[in-house]
Short mmCIF file of N, CA, C and O and ligand atoms in Angstrom, two decimals:
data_model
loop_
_atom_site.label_atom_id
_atom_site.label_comp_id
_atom_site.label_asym_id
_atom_site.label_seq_id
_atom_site.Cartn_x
_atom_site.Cartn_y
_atom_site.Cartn_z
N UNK A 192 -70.35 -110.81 -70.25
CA UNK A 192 -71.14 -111.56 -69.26
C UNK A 192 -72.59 -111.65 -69.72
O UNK A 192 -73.00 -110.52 -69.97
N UNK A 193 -73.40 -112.48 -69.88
CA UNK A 193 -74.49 -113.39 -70.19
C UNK A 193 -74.75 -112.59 -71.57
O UNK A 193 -75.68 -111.79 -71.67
N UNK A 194 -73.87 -112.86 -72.63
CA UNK A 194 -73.94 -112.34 -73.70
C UNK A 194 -74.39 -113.36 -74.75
O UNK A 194 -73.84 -113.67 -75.80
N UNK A 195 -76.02 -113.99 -73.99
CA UNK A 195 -76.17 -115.04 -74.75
C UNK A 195 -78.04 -114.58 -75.13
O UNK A 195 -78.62 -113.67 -74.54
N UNK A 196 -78.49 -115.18 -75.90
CA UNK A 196 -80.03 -115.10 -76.00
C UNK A 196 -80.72 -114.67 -75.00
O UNK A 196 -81.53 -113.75 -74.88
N UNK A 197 -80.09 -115.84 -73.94
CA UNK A 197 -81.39 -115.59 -72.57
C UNK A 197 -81.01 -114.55 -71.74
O UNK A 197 -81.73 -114.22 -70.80
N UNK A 198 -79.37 -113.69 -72.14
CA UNK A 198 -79.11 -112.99 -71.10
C UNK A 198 -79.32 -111.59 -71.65
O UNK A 198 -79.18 -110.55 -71.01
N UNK A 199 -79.82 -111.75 -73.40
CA UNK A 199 -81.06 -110.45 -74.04
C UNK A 199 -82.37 -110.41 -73.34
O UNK A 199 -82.91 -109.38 -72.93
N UNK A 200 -82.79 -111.51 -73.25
CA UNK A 200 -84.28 -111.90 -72.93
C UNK A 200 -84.06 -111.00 -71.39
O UNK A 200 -84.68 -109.95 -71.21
N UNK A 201 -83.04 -111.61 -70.26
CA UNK A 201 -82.93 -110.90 -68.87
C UNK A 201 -82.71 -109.35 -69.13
O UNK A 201 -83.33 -108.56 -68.42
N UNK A 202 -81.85 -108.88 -70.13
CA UNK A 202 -81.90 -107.26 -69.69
C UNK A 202 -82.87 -106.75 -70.75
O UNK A 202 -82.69 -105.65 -71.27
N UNK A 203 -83.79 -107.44 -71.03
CA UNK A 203 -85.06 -106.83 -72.36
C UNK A 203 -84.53 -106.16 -73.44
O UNK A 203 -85.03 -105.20 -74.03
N UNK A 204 -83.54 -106.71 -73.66
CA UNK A 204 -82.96 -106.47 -75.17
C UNK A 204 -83.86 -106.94 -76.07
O UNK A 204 -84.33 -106.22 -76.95
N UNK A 205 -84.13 -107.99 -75.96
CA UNK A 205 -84.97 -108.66 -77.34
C UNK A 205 -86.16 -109.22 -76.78
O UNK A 205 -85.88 -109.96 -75.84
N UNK A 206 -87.54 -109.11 -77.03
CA UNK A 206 -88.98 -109.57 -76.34
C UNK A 206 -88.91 -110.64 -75.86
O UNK A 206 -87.77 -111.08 -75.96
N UNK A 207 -89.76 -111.47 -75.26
CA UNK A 207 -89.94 -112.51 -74.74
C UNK A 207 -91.50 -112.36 -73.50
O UNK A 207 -91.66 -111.24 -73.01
N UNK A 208 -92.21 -113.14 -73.22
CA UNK A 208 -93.75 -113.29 -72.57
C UNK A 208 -92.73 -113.33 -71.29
O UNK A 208 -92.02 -114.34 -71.29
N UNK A 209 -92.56 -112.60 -70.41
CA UNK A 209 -92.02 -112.77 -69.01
C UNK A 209 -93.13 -113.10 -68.39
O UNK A 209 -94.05 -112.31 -68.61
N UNK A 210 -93.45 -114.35 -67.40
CA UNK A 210 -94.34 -114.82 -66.89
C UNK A 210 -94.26 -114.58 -65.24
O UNK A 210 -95.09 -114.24 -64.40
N UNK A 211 -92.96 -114.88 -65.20
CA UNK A 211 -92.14 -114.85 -63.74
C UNK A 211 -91.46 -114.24 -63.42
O UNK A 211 -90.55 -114.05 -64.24
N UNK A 212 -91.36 -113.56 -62.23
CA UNK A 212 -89.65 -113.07 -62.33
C UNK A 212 -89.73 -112.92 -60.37
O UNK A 212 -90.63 -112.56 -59.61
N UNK A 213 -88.21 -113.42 -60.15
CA UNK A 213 -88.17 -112.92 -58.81
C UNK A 213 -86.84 -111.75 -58.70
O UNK A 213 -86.57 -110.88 -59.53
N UNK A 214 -86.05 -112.09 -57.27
CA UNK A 214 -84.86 -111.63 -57.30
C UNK A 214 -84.02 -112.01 -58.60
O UNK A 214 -83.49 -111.33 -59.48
N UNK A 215 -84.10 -113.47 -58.34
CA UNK A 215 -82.47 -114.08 -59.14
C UNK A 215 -83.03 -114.95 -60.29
O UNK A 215 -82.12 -115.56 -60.86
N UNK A 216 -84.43 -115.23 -60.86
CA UNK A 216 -85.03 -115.94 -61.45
C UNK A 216 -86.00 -115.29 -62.33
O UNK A 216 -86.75 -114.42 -61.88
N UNK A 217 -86.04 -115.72 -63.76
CA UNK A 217 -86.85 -114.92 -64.60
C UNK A 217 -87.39 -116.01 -65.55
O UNK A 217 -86.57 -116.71 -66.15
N UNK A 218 -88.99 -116.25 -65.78
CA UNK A 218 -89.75 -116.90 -66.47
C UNK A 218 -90.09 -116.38 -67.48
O UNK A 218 -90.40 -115.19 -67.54
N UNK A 219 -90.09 -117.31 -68.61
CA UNK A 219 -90.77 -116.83 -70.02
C UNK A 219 -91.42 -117.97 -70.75
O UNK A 219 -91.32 -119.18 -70.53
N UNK A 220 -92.14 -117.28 -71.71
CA UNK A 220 -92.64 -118.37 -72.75
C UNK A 220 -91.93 -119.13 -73.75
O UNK A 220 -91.59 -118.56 -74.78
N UNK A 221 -91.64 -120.47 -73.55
CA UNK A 221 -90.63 -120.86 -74.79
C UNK A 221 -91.64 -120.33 -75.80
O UNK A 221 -92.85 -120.22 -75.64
N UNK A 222 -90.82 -119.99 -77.04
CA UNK A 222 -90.74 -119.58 -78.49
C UNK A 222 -91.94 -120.79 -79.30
O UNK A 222 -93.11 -120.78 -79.67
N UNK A 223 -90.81 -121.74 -79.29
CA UNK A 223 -91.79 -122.97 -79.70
C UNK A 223 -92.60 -124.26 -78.75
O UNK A 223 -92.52 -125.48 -78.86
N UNK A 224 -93.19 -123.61 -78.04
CA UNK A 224 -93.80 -124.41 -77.22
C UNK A 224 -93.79 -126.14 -77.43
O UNK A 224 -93.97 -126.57 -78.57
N UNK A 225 -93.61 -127.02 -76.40
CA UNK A 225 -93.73 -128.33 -76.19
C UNK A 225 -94.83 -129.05 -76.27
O UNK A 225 -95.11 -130.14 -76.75
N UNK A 226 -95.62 -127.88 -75.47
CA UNK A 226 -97.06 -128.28 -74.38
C UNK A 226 -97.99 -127.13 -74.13
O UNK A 226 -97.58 -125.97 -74.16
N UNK A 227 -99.47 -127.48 -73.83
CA UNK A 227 -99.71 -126.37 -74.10
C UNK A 227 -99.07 -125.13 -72.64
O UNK A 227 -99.47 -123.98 -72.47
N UNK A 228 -98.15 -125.79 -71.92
CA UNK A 228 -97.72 -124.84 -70.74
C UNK A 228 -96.24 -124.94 -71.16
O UNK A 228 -95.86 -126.10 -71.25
N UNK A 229 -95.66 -124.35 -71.34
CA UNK A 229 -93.84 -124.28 -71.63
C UNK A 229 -93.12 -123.25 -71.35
O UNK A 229 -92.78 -122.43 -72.20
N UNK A 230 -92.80 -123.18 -70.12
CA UNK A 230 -91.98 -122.19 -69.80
C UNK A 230 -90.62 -122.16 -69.38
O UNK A 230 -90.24 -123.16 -68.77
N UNK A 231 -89.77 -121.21 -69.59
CA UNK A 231 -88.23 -121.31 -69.20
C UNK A 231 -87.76 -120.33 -68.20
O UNK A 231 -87.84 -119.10 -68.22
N UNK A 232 -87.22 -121.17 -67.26
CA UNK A 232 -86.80 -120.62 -66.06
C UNK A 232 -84.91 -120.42 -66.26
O UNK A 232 -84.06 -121.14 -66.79
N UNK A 233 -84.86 -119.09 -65.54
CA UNK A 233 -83.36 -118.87 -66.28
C UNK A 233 -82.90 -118.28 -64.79
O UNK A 233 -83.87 -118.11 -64.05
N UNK A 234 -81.72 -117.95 -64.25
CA UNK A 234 -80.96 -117.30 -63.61
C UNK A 234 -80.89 -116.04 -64.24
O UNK A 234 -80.70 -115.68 -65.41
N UNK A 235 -81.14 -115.33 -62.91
CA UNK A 235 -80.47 -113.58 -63.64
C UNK A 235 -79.54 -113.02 -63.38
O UNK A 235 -79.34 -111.82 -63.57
N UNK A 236 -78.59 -114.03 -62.74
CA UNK A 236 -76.68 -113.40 -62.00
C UNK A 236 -75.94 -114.13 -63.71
O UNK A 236 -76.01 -114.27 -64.93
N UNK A 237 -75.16 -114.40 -62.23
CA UNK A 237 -73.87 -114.80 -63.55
C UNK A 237 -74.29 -115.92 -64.83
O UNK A 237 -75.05 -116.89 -64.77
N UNK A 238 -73.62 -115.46 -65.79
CA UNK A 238 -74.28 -116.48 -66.70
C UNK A 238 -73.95 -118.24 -67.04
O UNK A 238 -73.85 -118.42 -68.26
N UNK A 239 -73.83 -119.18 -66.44
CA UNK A 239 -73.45 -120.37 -66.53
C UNK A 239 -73.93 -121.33 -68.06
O UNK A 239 -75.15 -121.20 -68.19
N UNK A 240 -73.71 -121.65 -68.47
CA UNK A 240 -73.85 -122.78 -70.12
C UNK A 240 -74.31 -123.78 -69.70
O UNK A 240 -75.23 -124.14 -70.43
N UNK A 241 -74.16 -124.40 -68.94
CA UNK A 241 -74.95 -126.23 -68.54
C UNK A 241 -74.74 -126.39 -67.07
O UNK A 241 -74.04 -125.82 -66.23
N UNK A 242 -75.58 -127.36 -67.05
CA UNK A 242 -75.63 -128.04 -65.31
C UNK A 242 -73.75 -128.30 -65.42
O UNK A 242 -73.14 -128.31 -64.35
N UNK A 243 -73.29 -128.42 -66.22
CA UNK A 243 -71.83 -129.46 -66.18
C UNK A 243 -70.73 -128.36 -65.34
O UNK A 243 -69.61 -128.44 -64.84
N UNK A 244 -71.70 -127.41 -65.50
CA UNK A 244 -70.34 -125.75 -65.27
C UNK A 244 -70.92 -125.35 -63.79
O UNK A 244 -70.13 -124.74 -63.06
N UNK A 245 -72.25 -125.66 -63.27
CA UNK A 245 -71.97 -124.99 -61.96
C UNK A 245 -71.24 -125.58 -60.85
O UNK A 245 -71.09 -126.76 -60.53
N UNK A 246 -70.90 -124.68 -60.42
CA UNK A 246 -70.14 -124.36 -59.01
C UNK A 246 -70.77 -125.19 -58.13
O UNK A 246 -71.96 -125.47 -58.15
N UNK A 247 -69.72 -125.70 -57.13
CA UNK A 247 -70.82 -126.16 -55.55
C UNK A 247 -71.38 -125.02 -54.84
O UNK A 247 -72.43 -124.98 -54.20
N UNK A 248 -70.54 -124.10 -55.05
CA UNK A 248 -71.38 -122.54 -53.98
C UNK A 248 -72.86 -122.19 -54.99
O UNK A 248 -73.89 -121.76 -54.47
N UNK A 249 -72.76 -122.42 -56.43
CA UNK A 249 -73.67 -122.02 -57.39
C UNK A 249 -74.94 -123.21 -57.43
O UNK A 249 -75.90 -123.12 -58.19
N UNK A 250 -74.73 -124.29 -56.50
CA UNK A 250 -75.87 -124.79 -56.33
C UNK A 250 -77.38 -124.52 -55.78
O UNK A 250 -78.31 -125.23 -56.15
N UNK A 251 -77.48 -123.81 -55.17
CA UNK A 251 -78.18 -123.06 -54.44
C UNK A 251 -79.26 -122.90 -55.66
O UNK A 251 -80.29 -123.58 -55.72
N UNK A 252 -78.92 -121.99 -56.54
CA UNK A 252 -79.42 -121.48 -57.82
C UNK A 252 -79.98 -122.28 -58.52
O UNK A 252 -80.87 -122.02 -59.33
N UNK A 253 -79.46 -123.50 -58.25
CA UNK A 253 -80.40 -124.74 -59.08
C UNK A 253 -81.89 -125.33 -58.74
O UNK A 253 -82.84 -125.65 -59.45
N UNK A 254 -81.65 -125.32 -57.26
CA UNK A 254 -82.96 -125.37 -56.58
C UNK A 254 -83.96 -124.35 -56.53
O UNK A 254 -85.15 -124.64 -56.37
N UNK A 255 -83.45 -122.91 -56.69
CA UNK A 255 -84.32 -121.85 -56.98
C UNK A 255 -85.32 -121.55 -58.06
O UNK A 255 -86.33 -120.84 -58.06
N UNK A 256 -84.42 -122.73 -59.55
CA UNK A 256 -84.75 -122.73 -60.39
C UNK A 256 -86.12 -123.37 -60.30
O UNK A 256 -87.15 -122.81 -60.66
N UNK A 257 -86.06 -124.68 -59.76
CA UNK A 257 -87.00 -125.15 -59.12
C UNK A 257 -88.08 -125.17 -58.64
O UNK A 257 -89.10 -125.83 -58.85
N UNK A 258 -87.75 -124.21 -57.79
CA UNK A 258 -88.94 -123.30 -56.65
C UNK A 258 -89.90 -122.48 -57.27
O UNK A 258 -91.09 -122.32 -56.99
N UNK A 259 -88.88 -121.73 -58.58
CA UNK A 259 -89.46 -121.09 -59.23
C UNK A 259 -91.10 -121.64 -59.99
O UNK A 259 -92.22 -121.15 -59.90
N UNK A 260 -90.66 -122.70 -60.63
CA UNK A 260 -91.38 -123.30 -61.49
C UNK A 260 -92.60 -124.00 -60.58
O UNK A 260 -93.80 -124.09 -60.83
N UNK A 261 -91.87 -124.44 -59.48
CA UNK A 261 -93.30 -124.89 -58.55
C UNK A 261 -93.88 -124.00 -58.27
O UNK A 261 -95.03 -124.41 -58.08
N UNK A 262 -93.84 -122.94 -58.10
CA UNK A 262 -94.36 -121.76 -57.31
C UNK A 262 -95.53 -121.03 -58.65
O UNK A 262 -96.49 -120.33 -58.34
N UNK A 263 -95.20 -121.35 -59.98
CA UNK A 263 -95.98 -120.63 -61.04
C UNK A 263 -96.80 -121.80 -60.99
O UNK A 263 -98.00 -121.58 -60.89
N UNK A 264 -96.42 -123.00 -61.05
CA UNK A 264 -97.59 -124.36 -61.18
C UNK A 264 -98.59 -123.55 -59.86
O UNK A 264 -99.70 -123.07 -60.10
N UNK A 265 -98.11 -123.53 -58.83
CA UNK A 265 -99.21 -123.60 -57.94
C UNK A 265 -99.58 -122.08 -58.27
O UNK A 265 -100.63 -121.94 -57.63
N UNK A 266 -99.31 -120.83 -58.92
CA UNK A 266 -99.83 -120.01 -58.62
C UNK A 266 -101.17 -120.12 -60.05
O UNK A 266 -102.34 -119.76 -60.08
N UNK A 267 -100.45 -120.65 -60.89
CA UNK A 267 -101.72 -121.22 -62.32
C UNK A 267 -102.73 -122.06 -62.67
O UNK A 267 -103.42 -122.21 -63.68
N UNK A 268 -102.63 -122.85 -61.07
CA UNK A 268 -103.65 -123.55 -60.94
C UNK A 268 -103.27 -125.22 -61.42
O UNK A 268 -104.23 -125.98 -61.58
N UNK A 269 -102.02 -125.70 -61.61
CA UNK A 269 -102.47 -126.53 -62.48
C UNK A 269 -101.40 -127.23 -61.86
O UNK A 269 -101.03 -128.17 -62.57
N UNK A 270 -100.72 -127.09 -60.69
CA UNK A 270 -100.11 -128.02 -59.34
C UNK A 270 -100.60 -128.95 -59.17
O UNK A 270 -100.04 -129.80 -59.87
N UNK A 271 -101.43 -129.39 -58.58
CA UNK A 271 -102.18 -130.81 -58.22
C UNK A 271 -102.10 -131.50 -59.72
O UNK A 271 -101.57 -132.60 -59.82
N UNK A 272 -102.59 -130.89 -60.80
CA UNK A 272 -102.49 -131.89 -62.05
C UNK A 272 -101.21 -132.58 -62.81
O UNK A 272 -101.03 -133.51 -63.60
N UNK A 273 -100.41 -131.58 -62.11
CA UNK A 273 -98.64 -132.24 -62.68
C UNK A 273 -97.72 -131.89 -63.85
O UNK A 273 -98.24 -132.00 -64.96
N UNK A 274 -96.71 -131.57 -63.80
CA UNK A 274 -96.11 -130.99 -64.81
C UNK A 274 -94.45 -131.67 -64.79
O UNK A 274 -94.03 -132.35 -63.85
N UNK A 275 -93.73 -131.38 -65.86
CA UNK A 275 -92.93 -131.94 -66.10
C UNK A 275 -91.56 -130.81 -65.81
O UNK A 275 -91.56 -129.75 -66.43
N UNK A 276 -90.47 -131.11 -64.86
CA UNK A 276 -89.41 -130.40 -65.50
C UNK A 276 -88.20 -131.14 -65.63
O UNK A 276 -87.76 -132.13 -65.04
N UNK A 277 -87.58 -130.12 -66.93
CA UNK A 277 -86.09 -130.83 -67.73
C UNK A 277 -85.15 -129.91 -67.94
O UNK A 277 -85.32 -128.91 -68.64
N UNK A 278 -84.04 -130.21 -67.30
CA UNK A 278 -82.89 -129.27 -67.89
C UNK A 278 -82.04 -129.96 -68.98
O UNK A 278 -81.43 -130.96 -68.61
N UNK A 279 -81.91 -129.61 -70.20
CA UNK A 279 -80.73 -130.54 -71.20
C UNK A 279 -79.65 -129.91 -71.18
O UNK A 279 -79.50 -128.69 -71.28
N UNK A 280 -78.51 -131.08 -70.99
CA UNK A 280 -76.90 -130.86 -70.86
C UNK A 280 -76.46 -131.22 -71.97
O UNK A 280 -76.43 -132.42 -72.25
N UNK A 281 -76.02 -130.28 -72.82
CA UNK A 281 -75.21 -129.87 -73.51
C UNK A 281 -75.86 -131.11 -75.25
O UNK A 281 -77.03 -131.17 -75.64
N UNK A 282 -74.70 -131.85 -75.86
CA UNK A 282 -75.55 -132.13 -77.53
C UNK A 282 -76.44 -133.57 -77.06
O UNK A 282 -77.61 -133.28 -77.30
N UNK A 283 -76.41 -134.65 -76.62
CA UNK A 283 -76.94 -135.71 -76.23
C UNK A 283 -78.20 -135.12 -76.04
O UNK A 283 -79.17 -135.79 -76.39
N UNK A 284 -78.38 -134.08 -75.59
CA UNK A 284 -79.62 -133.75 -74.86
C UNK A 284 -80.43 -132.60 -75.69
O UNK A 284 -81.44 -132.03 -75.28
N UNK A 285 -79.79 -132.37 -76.95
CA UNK A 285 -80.22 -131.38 -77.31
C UNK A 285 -80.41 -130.18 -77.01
O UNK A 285 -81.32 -129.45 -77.38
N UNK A 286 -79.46 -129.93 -76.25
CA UNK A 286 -79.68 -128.45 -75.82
C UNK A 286 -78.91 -127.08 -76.54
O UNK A 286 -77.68 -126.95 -76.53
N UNK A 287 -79.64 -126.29 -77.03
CA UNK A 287 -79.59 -125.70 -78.17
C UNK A 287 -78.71 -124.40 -77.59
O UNK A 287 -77.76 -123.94 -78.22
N UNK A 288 -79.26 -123.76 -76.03
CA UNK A 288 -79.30 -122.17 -75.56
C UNK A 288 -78.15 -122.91 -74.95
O UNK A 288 -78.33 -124.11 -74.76
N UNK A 289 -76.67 -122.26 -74.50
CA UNK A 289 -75.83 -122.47 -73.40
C UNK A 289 -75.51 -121.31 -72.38
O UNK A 289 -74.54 -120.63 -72.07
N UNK A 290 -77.12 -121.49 -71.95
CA UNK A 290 -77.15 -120.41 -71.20
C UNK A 290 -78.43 -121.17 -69.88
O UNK A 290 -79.64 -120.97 -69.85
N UNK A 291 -77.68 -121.94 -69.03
CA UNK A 291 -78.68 -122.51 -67.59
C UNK A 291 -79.90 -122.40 -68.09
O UNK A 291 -79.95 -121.31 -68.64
N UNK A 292 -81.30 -123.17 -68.23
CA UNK A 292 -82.47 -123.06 -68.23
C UNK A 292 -83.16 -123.92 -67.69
O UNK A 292 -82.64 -125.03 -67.80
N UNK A 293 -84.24 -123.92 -67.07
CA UNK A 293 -84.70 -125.19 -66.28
C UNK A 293 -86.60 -125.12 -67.69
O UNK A 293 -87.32 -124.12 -67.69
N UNK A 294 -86.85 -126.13 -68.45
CA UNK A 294 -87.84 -126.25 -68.67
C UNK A 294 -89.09 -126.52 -68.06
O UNK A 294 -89.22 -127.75 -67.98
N UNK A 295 -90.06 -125.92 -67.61
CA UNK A 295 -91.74 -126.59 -67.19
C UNK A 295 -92.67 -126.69 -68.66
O UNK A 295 -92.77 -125.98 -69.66
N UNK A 296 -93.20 -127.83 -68.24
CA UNK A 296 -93.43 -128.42 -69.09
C UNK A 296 -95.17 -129.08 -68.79
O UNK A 296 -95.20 -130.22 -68.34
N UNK A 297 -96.23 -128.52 -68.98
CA UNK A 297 -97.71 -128.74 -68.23
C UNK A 297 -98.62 -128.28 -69.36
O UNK A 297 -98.30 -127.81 -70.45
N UNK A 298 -100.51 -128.64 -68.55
CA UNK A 298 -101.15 -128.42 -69.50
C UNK A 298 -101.87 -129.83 -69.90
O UNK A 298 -103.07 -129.82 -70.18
N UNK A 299 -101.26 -130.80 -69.93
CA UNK A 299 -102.08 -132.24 -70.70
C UNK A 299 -101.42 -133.21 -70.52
O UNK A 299 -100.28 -132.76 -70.41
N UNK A 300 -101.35 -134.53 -70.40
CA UNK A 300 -101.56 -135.57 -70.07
C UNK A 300 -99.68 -135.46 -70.93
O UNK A 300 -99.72 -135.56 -72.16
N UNK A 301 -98.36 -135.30 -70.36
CA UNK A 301 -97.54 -135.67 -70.99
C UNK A 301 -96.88 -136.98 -71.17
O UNK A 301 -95.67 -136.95 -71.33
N UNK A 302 -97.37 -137.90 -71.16
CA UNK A 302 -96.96 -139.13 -71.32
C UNK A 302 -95.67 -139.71 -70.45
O UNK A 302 -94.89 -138.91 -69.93
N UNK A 303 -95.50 -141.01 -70.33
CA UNK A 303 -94.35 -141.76 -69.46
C UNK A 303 -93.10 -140.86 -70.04
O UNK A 303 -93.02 -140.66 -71.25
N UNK A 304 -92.16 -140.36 -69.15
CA UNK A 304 -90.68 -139.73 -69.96
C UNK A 304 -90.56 -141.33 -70.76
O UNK A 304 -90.87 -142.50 -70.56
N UNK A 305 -89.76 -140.31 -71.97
CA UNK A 305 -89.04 -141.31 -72.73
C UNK A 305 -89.85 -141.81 -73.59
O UNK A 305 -89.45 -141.97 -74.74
N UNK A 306 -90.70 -142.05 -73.35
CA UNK A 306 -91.76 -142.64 -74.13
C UNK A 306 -92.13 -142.48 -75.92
O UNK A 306 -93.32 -142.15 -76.02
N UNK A 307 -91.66 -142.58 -76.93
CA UNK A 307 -91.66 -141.57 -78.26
C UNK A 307 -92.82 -141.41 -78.83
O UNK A 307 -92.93 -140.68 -79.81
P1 AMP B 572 -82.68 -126.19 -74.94
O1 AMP B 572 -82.92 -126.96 -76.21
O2 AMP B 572 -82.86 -127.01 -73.69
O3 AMP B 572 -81.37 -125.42 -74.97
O4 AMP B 572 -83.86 -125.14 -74.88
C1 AMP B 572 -83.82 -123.92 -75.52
C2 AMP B 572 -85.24 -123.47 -75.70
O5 AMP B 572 -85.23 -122.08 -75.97
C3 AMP B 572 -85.98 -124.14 -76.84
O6 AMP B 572 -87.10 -124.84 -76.33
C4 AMP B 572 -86.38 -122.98 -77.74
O7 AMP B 572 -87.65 -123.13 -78.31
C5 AMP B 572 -86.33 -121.80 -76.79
N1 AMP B 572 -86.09 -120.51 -77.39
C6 AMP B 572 -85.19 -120.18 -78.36
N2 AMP B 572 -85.25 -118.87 -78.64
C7 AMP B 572 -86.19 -118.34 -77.81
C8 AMP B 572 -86.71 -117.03 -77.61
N3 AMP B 572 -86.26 -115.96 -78.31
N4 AMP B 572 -87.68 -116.86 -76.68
C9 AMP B 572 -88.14 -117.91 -75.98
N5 AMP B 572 -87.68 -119.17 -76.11
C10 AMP B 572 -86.73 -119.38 -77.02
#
């Protein structure tokens, strides 16, 4: 069970900048930053691989993910200025960890999505 990167990063097996953490939600510094704000919001229960795998009862957790990330914007000051979040599902999307992560993404002017 969450015998993946991020579920080292949750029981501090392997380092990581923990920024956040609540009950069920744990923030860190992505590795290779996006922006100069990049953080990854993860679940700390069961371990799920993509949006494609949760549960309807496991929805709940998605919005927390959420909350999470609004809740560090507004606690860092940088809420009113705007930030970006992205979860990627599975290869289309590049998503590398298959382990649930919600990206924030702040700091500077990130351009129209999509935009290259
Ligand atoms: P994704 O491509 O959506 O699966 O996102 C995975 C993210 O995890 C990437 O942005 C990586 O830079 C990041 N990452 C990989 N290894 C680590 C690590 N050890 N600590 C923090 N972030 C990491």
């Amino acid at each position: 069970m969450n015998d993946t990167l991020f579920g080292k990063i949750i029981r501090r097996e392997i380092p990581a900048t923990i920024v956040y953490e609540d009950d069920e939600v744990l923030g860190f510094k992505d590795i290779a930053p996006q922006a100069p704000v990049h953080v990854l919001f993860v679940p700390k229960g069961e371990a799920i691989a993509t949006l494609d795998d949760v549960r309807p009862d496991q929805g709940p957790l998605i919005g927390k993910l959420a909350l999470a990330a609004a809740d560090y914007a507004r606690r860092e000051g940088f809420a009113q200025d705007g930030y970006r979040v992205v979860m990627n599902c599975r290869e289309d999307a590049g998503q590398t960890v298959f382990h649930i992560h919600l990206h924030l993404l702040a700091g500077a002017p990130l351009g129209h999505f999509g935009t290259p």
